[in-house]
């Protein structure tokens, strides 16, 4: 008679034999790793900061033409002095070729309205009203906030010395204020305050492009080198003073730009309207010379994470 122990072991042995005769357990299926997904470029908000420099400002048109040829269109445009003139009309919707045509057809007398300083309390030889009218006619009287590209014009509060960024209101008046070189143009009165040239505080308005929301800033510096500036007249001396001061300010301002374009304008004077065609060409050449760098830096920014605010 089998023992009790053998009776207990028999079922266990049967189960063990059954397990040995069954199909082996399959190892877990390995799921192949997903291929790495390349980061998708995001839209980077581009700011175009156009500096001051009177007639040298025609170079801005050449820069705009070169950027457009590469499909680079800014999301924001901000200008100081001559940069505000070109910037306002570009923001309105004129492309580079149209701006060049307008520049070639511009009559210097159409923006010159002489005051009579010896017979009045005027503080400038030009009133600036003609420049205001010229710009407003070009933009069909559209206020700043209605322009196609968000635009800002930098001026200086004459009383406090503080900068002001005009982003709303009369486009021509804001440009006039931004361009009101002291002793050349009369100060511009807006809402009870007097404003003069924005070049006193921001010769190339990089920080204001950033303030407007730009993530990638293209700065155009058209100021002349101090040694290239003529000093034959009182106006020359005044502009030389602005150049010296502007260089000091630009040392800090331009550091925050992603790309700085500096057209080779040589000794072109601030009042040299006859050199406008060469200035446009210099702007195109300067932009073309940094285009590879510009596009590479822009692409890198497009592939980088969006900034947190």
mmCIF file of C-alpha atoms in Angstrom:
data_model
loop_
_atom_site.group_PDB
_atom_site.id
_atom_site.type_symbol
_atom_site.label_atom_id
_atom_site.label_comp_id
_atom_site.label_asym_id
_atom_site.label_seq_id
_atom_site.Cartn_x
_atom_site.Cartn_y
_atom_site.Cartn_z
ATOM 1 C CA UNK A 1 0.000 0.000 0.000
ATOM 2 C CA UNK A 2 1.546 3.304 -1.088
ATOM 3 C CA UNK A 3 2.601 5.618 1.675
ATOM 4 C CA UNK A 4 0.888 8.918 2.262
ATOM 5 C CA UNK A 5 4.033 10.754 1.187
ATOM 6 C CA UNK A 6 4.137 9.040 -2.196
ATOM 7 C CA UNK A 7 0.510 9.896 -2.756
ATOM 8 C CA UNK A 8 1.284 13.549 -2.212
ATOM 9 C CA UNK A 9 4.351 13.547 -4.464
ATOM 10 C CA UNK A 10 2.652 11.854 -7.396
ATOM 11 C CA UNK A 11 0.531 14.828 -8.493
ATOM 12 C CA UNK A 12 3.499 17.197 -8.173
ATOM 13 C CA UNK A 13 5.609 14.924 -10.367
ATOM 14 C CA UNK A 14 2.840 14.765 -12.943
ATOM 15 C CA UNK A 15 2.612 18.546 -13.083
ATOM 16 C CA UNK A 16 6.383 18.822 -13.476
ATOM 17 C CA UNK A 17 6.400 16.324 -16.361
ATOM 18 C CA UNK A 18 3.546 18.175 -18.027
ATOM 19 C CA UNK A 19 5.422 21.452 -17.753
ATOM 20 C CA UNK A 20 8.546 19.890 -19.289
ATOM 21 C CA UNK A 21 6.553 18.582 -22.227
ATOM 22 C CA UNK A 22 4.741 21.835 -22.968
ATOM 23 C CA UNK A 23 5.812 24.521 -25.442
ATOM 24 C CA UNK A 24 8.573 26.728 -24.048
ATOM 25 C CA UNK A 25 7.522 30.213 -22.987
ATOM 26 C CA UNK A 26 8.387 32.853 -25.653
ATOM 27 C CA UNK A 27 10.519 35.755 -24.574
ATOM 28 C CA UNK A 28 8.732 39.142 -24.544
ATOM 29 C CA UNK A 29 8.541 40.844 -27.921
ATOM 30 C CA UNK A 30 10.924 43.786 -28.217
ATOM 31 C CA UNK A 31 9.297 46.937 -29.641
ATOM 32 C CA UNK A 32 11.723 48.712 -31.960
ATOM 33 C CA UNK A 33 12.725 52.188 -30.789
ATOM 34 C CA UNK A 34 11.047 55.058 -32.610
ATOM 35 C CA UNK A 35 13.386 56.865 -34.993
ATOM 36 C CA UNK A 36 14.622 60.219 -33.727
ATOM 37 C CA UNK A 37 12.370 63.021 -34.949
ATOM 38 C CA UNK A 38 14.228 66.075 -36.233
ATOM 39 C CA UNK A 39 13.096 69.276 -34.520
ATOM 40 C CA UNK A 40 10.715 71.277 -36.650
ATOM 41 C CA UNK A 41 11.690 74.882 -37.290
ATOM 42 C CA UNK A 42 9.445 77.366 -35.543
ATOM 43 C CA UNK A 43 8.549 80.876 -36.586
ATOM 44 C CA UNK A 44 11.050 83.310 -35.126
ATOM 45 C CA UNK A 45 9.918 86.930 -34.876
ATOM 46 C CA UNK A 46 12.396 89.077 -36.786
ATOM 47 C CA UNK A 47 13.019 92.714 -35.957
ATOM 48 C CA UNK A 48 14.624 95.157 -38.387
ATOM 49 C CA UNK A 49 16.310 98.095 -36.611
ATOM 50 C CA UNK A 50 17.181 100.947 -38.991
ATOM 51 C CA UNK A 51 19.642 103.546 -37.729
ATOM 52 C CA UNK A 52 19.903 107.275 -38.313
ATOM 53 C CA UNK A 53 22.253 109.070 -40.686
ATOM 54 C CA UNK A 54 20.304 111.581 -42.807
ATOM 55 C CA UNK A 55 21.005 111.085 -46.555
ATOM 56 C CA UNK A 56 23.033 107.963 -45.735
ATOM 57 C CA UNK A 57 19.664 106.416 -44.918
ATOM 58 C CA UNK A 58 19.158 105.550 -48.586
ATOM 59 C CA UNK A 59 21.365 102.535 -47.818
ATOM 60 C CA UNK A 60 18.474 101.058 -45.818
ATOM 61 C CA UNK A 61 16.630 100.547 -49.094
ATOM 62 C CA UNK A 62 19.444 98.391 -50.449
ATOM 63 C CA UNK A 63 19.416 96.254 -47.297
ATOM 64 C CA UNK A 64 15.665 95.754 -47.618
ATOM 65 C CA UNK A 65 16.070 94.711 -51.256
ATOM 66 C CA UNK A 66 18.715 92.116 -50.331
ATOM 67 C CA UNK A 67 16.598 90.686 -47.509
ATOM 68 C CA UNK A 68 13.532 90.449 -49.731
ATOM 69 C CA UNK A 69 15.562 88.604 -52.387
ATOM 70 C CA UNK A 70 16.175 85.892 -49.777
ATOM 71 C CA UNK A 71 12.563 85.807 -48.605
ATOM 72 C CA UNK A 72 13.405 87.413 -45.257
ATOM 73 C CA UNK A 73 10.541 89.630 -44.120
ATOM 74 C CA UNK A 74 10.620 91.247 -40.659
ATOM 75 C CA UNK A 75 7.774 90.983 -38.177
ATOM 76 C CA UNK A 76 8.684 94.356 -36.676
ATOM 77 C CA UNK A 77 10.361 97.473 -38.064
ATOM 78 C CA UNK A 78 11.745 100.227 -35.852
ATOM 79 C CA UNK A 79 13.644 103.274 -37.053
ATOM 80 C CA UNK A 80 15.566 106.283 -35.820
ATOM 81 C CA UNK A 81 15.703 109.493 -37.854
ATOM 82 C CA UNK A 82 16.398 108.519 -41.504
ATOM 83 C CA UNK A 83 15.673 104.930 -40.507
ATOM 84 C CA UNK A 84 12.196 105.955 -39.416
ATOM 85 C CA UNK A 85 11.523 107.553 -42.826
ATOM 86 C CA UNK A 86 12.433 104.406 -44.769
ATOM 87 C CA UNK A 87 10.969 102.142 -42.083
ATOM 88 C CA UNK A 88 7.553 103.807 -42.104
ATOM 89 C CA UNK A 89 7.167 103.469 -45.858
ATOM 90 C CA UNK A 90 8.423 99.884 -45.837
ATOM 91 C CA UNK A 91 6.007 99.050 -43.002
ATOM 92 C CA UNK A 92 3.214 100.594 -45.063
ATOM 93 C CA UNK A 93 3.778 98.015 -47.792
ATOM 94 C CA UNK A 94 6.278 99.367 -50.339
ATOM 95 C CA UNK A 95 8.863 96.779 -51.382
ATOM 96 C CA UNK A 96 12.543 97.538 -51.882
ATOM 97 C CA UNK A 97 12.321 98.192 -55.614
ATOM 98 C CA UNK A 98 9.442 100.642 -55.159
ATOM 99 C CA UNK A 99 11.308 102.386 -52.351
ATOM 100 C CA UNK A 100 14.331 102.766 -54.614
ATOM 101 C CA UNK A 101 12.189 104.251 -57.373
ATOM 102 C CA UNK A 102 10.661 106.687 -54.876
ATOM 103 C CA UNK A 103 14.127 107.622 -53.636
ATOM 104 C CA UNK A 104 15.409 108.351 -57.129
ATOM 105 C CA UNK A 105 12.385 110.527 -57.838
ATOM 106 C CA UNK A 106 12.506 112.391 -54.517
ATOM 107 C CA UNK A 107 13.103 116.121 -54.810
ATOM 108 C CA UNK A 108 15.122 117.340 -51.844
ATOM 109 C CA UNK A 109 13.149 120.569 -51.922
ATOM 110 C CA UNK A 110 9.947 118.609 -51.286
ATOM 111 C CA UNK A 111 11.056 117.852 -47.723
ATOM 112 C CA UNK A 112 12.767 121.191 -47.028
ATOM 113 C CA UNK A 113 10.640 123.952 -45.531
ATOM 114 C CA UNK A 114 12.890 126.762 -44.414
ATOM 115 C CA UNK A 115 12.083 128.732 -41.308
ATOM 116 C CA UNK A 116 13.184 132.313 -40.683
ATOM 117 C CA UNK A 117 15.166 132.012 -37.455
ATOM 118 C CA UNK A 118 16.298 135.631 -37.474
ATOM 119 C CA UNK A 119 12.715 136.903 -37.444
ATOM 120 C CA UNK A 120 11.142 134.406 -35.073
ATOM 121 C CA UNK A 121 11.809 132.352 -31.958
ATOM 122 C CA UNK A 122 12.409 129.296 -34.104
ATOM 123 C CA UNK A 123 15.143 126.895 -32.928
ATOM 124 C CA UNK A 124 15.803 125.260 -36.285
ATOM 125 C CA UNK A 125 16.312 126.254 -39.898
ATOM 126 C CA UNK A 126 13.809 123.654 -41.120
ATOM 127 C CA UNK A 127 10.293 123.359 -39.765
ATOM 128 C CA UNK A 128 9.838 119.712 -40.653
ATOM 129 C CA UNK A 129 6.226 120.069 -41.730
ATOM 130 C CA UNK A 130 7.171 119.233 -45.327
ATOM 131 C CA UNK A 131 8.783 115.944 -44.241
ATOM 132 C CA UNK A 132 5.677 115.095 -42.227
ATOM 133 C CA UNK A 133 3.438 115.820 -45.229
ATOM 134 C CA UNK A 134 5.689 113.797 -47.554
ATOM 135 C CA UNK A 135 5.548 110.713 -45.346
ATOM 136 C CA UNK A 136 1.807 110.970 -44.708
ATOM 137 C CA UNK A 137 1.140 111.272 -48.430
ATOM 138 C CA UNK A 138 3.309 108.218 -49.106
ATOM 139 C CA UNK A 139 1.444 106.101 -46.533
ATOM 140 C CA UNK A 140 -1.951 107.493 -47.585
ATOM 141 C CA UNK A 141 -2.444 109.019 -44.141
ATOM 142 C CA UNK A 142 -2.459 105.651 -42.409
ATOM 143 C CA UNK A 143 -1.694 105.952 -38.684
ATOM 144 C CA UNK A 144 1.185 103.908 -37.293
ATOM 145 C CA UNK A 145 -1.064 101.220 -35.822
ATOM 146 C CA UNK A 146 -2.660 100.567 -39.236
ATOM 147 C CA UNK A 147 0.576 99.904 -41.136
ATOM 148 C CA UNK A 148 1.012 96.373 -42.505
ATOM 149 C CA UNK A 149 4.125 95.636 -40.457
ATOM 150 C CA UNK A 150 4.171 96.726 -36.798
ATOM 151 C CA UNK A 151 6.300 99.867 -36.764
ATOM 152 C CA UNK A 152 7.913 102.129 -34.210
ATOM 153 C CA UNK A 153 9.744 105.463 -34.502
ATOM 154 C CA UNK A 154 12.216 106.535 -31.799
ATOM 155 C CA UNK A 155 12.428 110.165 -30.677
ATOM 156 C CA UNK A 156 13.847 112.010 -27.668
ATOM 157 C CA UNK A 157 11.850 113.977 -25.106
ATOM 158 C CA UNK A 158 13.573 117.364 -25.225
ATOM 159 C CA UNK A 159 12.787 118.188 -21.591
ATOM 160 C CA UNK A 160 13.717 114.908 -19.890
ATOM 161 C CA UNK A 161 16.142 113.418 -22.402
ATOM 162 C CA UNK A 162 14.222 110.151 -22.240
ATOM 163 C CA UNK A 163 13.527 108.067 -25.358
ATOM 164 C CA UNK A 164 10.018 107.601 -26.666
ATOM 165 C CA UNK A 165 8.859 104.886 -29.036
ATOM 166 C CA UNK A 166 5.922 106.047 -31.115
ATOM 167 C CA UNK A 167 3.734 103.048 -32.013
ATOM 168 C CA UNK A 168 0.413 104.797 -32.488
ATOM 169 C CA UNK A 169 -0.830 108.005 -34.029
ATOM 170 C CA UNK A 170 0.144 110.215 -36.952
ATOM 171 C CA UNK A 171 2.857 108.390 -38.912
ATOM 172 C CA UNK A 172 4.350 111.472 -40.544
ATOM 173 C CA UNK A 173 4.438 113.387 -37.292
ATOM 174 C CA UNK A 174 6.235 110.542 -35.483
ATOM 175 C CA UNK A 175 8.800 110.327 -38.298
ATOM 176 C CA UNK A 176 9.244 114.094 -38.200
ATOM 177 C CA UNK A 177 9.901 113.959 -34.444
ATOM 178 C CA UNK A 178 12.347 111.089 -34.865
ATOM 179 C CA UNK A 179 14.214 113.075 -37.543
ATOM 180 C CA UNK A 180 14.258 116.478 -35.822
ATOM 181 C CA UNK A 181 18.022 117.028 -35.571
ATOM 182 C CA UNK A 182 18.485 119.877 -33.057
ATOM 183 C CA UNK A 183 19.380 123.228 -34.652
ATOM 184 C CA UNK A 184 18.516 121.815 -38.088
ATOM 185 C CA UNK A 185 14.850 120.950 -37.545
ATOM 186 C CA UNK A 186 12.540 122.603 -35.079
ATOM 187 C CA UNK A 187 11.412 120.432 -32.147
ATOM 188 C CA UNK A 188 8.073 118.710 -32.704
ATOM 189 C CA UNK A 189 5.239 119.268 -30.251
ATOM 190 C CA UNK A 190 3.048 116.210 -29.606
ATOM 191 C CA UNK A 191 0.482 116.108 -26.789
ATOM 192 C CA UNK A 192 2.114 119.040 -25.037
ATOM 193 C CA UNK A 193 5.666 117.662 -25.130
ATOM 194 C CA UNK A 194 8.565 118.605 -27.387
ATOM 195 C CA UNK A 195 10.543 115.913 -29.196
ATOM 196 C CA UNK A 196 13.787 115.881 -31.162
ATOM 197 C CA UNK A 197 15.930 113.388 -33.066
ATOM 198 C CA UNK A 198 15.932 109.820 -31.741
ATOM 199 C CA UNK A 199 19.626 109.529 -32.553
ATOM 200 C CA UNK A 200 20.380 111.301 -29.268
ATOM 201 C CA UNK A 201 19.262 108.189 -27.361
ATOM 202 C CA UNK A 202 19.233 105.306 -29.852
ATOM 203 C CA UNK A 203 21.248 105.798 -33.074
ATOM 204 C CA UNK A 204 20.406 102.192 -34.024
ATOM 205 C CA UNK A 205 17.266 101.202 -32.079
ATOM 206 C CA UNK A 206 18.093 97.564 -31.278
ATOM 207 C CA UNK A 207 16.622 97.554 -27.774
ATOM 208 C CA UNK A 208 13.337 98.904 -29.080
ATOM 209 C CA UNK A 209 13.081 96.103 -31.631
ATOM 210 C CA UNK A 210 13.472 93.704 -28.723
ATOM 211 C CA UNK A 211 10.900 95.659 -26.724
ATOM 212 C CA UNK A 212 8.423 95.276 -29.579
ATOM 213 C CA UNK A 213 8.778 91.490 -29.405
ATOM 214 C CA UNK A 214 11.595 90.597 -31.809
ATOM 215 C CA UNK A 215 13.563 87.408 -31.091
ATOM 216 C CA UNK A 216 16.071 87.843 -33.926
ATOM 217 C CA UNK A 217 17.287 91.374 -34.592
ATOM 218 C CA UNK A 218 18.895 92.628 -37.791
ATOM 219 C CA UNK A 219 20.490 96.028 -37.149
ATOM 220 C CA UNK A 220 21.553 98.421 -39.901
ATOM 221 C CA UNK A 221 24.218 100.907 -38.832
ATOM 222 C CA UNK A 222 24.704 103.768 -41.321
ATOM 223 C CA UNK A 223 26.646 106.138 -39.083
ATOM 224 C CA UNK A 224 29.950 107.327 -40.462
ATOM 225 C CA UNK A 225 33.387 106.930 -38.958
ATOM 226 C CA UNK A 226 34.497 110.086 -37.184
ATOM 227 C CA UNK A 227 37.652 110.409 -39.304
ATOM 228 C CA UNK A 228 35.562 110.314 -42.493
ATOM 229 C CA UNK A 229 33.301 113.178 -41.499
ATOM 230 C CA UNK A 230 33.926 116.607 -43.003
ATOM 231 C CA UNK A 231 34.055 119.606 -40.661
ATOM 232 C CA UNK A 232 34.029 122.484 -43.131
ATOM 233 C CA UNK A 233 30.799 124.091 -41.918
ATOM 234 C CA UNK A 234 28.822 124.504 -38.701
ATOM 235 C CA UNK A 235 26.432 121.792 -39.914
ATOM 236 C CA UNK A 236 29.382 119.456 -40.466
ATOM 237 C CA UNK A 237 30.599 120.104 -36.937
ATOM 238 C CA UNK A 238 27.130 119.427 -35.563
ATOM 239 C CA UNK A 239 26.863 116.130 -37.439
ATOM 240 C CA UNK A 240 30.376 115.183 -36.304
ATOM 241 C CA UNK A 241 29.226 115.707 -32.725
ATOM 242 C CA UNK A 242 26.285 113.375 -33.325
ATOM 243 C CA UNK A 243 28.633 110.817 -34.872
ATOM 244 C CA UNK A 244 30.937 110.807 -31.848
ATOM 245 C CA UNK A 245 28.034 110.494 -29.437
ATOM 246 C CA UNK A 246 26.356 107.846 -31.567
ATOM 247 C CA UNK A 247 29.441 105.651 -31.615
ATOM 248 C CA UNK A 248 29.493 105.586 -27.832
ATOM 249 C CA UNK A 249 25.839 104.590 -27.661
ATOM 250 C CA UNK A 250 26.186 101.988 -30.401
ATOM 251 C CA UNK A 251 28.930 100.170 -28.497
ATOM 252 C CA UNK A 252 26.216 99.057 -26.077
ATOM 253 C CA UNK A 253 23.217 98.968 -28.398
ATOM 254 C CA UNK A 254 24.637 96.825 -31.191
ATOM 255 C CA UNK A 255 25.807 94.067 -28.835
ATOM 256 C CA UNK A 256 22.198 92.902 -28.519
ATOM 257 C CA UNK A 257 21.682 92.546 -32.279
ATOM 258 C CA UNK A 258 21.989 89.095 -33.838
ATOM 259 C CA UNK A 259 23.387 90.526 -37.080
ATOM 260 C CA UNK A 260 24.756 94.015 -37.743
ATOM 261 C CA UNK A 261 24.848 95.276 -41.322
ATOM 262 C CA UNK A 262 27.172 98.232 -41.919
ATOM 263 C CA UNK A 263 27.065 99.620 -45.477
ATOM 264 C CA UNK A 264 30.394 100.960 -46.749
ATOM 265 C CA UNK A 265 29.368 104.578 -47.301
ATOM 266 C CA UNK A 266 32.823 106.080 -46.956
ATOM 267 C CA UNK A 267 32.794 109.853 -46.612
ATOM 268 C CA UNK A 268 29.227 110.273 -47.895
ATOM 269 C CA UNK A 269 27.859 113.330 -46.144
ATOM 270 C CA UNK A 270 24.625 113.578 -44.228
ATOM 271 C CA UNK A 271 23.261 116.019 -46.816
ATOM 272 C CA UNK A 272 24.591 114.234 -49.913
ATOM 273 C CA UNK A 273 21.339 113.448 -51.701
ATOM 274 C CA UNK A 274 23.238 113.104 -54.980
ATOM 275 C CA UNK A 275 24.858 109.930 -53.675
ATOM 276 C CA UNK A 276 21.546 108.135 -53.059
ATOM 277 C CA UNK A 277 22.030 105.547 -55.831
ATOM 278 C CA UNK A 278 25.467 104.563 -54.522
ATOM 279 C CA UNK A 279 24.056 104.388 -50.997
ATOM 280 C CA UNK A 280 21.353 101.934 -52.096
ATOM 281 C CA UNK A 281 24.008 99.806 -53.797
ATOM 282 C CA UNK A 282 26.202 99.893 -50.686
ATOM 283 C CA UNK A 283 23.262 98.663 -48.626
ATOM 284 C CA UNK A 284 22.686 95.738 -50.975
ATOM 285 C CA UNK A 285 26.365 94.777 -50.968
ATOM 286 C CA UNK A 286 26.666 94.975 -47.196
ATOM 287 C CA UNK A 287 23.604 92.783 -46.675
ATOM 288 C CA UNK A 288 24.822 90.257 -49.263
ATOM 289 C CA UNK A 289 28.207 90.020 -47.530
ATOM 290 C CA UNK A 290 26.636 88.797 -44.275
ATOM 291 C CA UNK A 291 23.729 86.852 -45.759
ATOM 292 C CA UNK A 292 25.242 83.396 -45.196
ATOM 293 C CA UNK A 293 25.945 84.229 -41.574
ATOM 294 C CA UNK A 294 22.489 85.761 -41.171
ATOM 295 C CA UNK A 295 20.676 82.733 -42.581
ATOM 296 C CA UNK A 296 22.740 80.290 -40.510
ATOM 297 C CA UNK A 297 22.044 82.174 -37.298
ATOM 298 C CA UNK A 298 18.370 82.526 -38.127
ATOM 299 C CA UNK A 299 18.084 78.781 -38.821
ATOM 300 C CA UNK A 300 19.761 77.968 -35.511
ATOM 301 C CA UNK A 301 17.306 80.247 -33.719
ATOM 302 C CA UNK A 302 14.387 78.595 -35.531
ATOM 303 C CA UNK A 303 15.483 75.171 -34.269
ATOM 304 C CA UNK A 304 16.012 76.360 -30.706
ATOM 305 C CA UNK A 305 13.277 76.158 -28.035
ATOM 306 C CA UNK A 306 10.908 79.078 -27.864
ATOM 307 C CA UNK A 307 11.834 81.555 -25.129
ATOM 308 C CA UNK A 308 9.786 81.396 -21.952
ATOM 309 C CA UNK A 309 8.127 84.572 -20.789
#
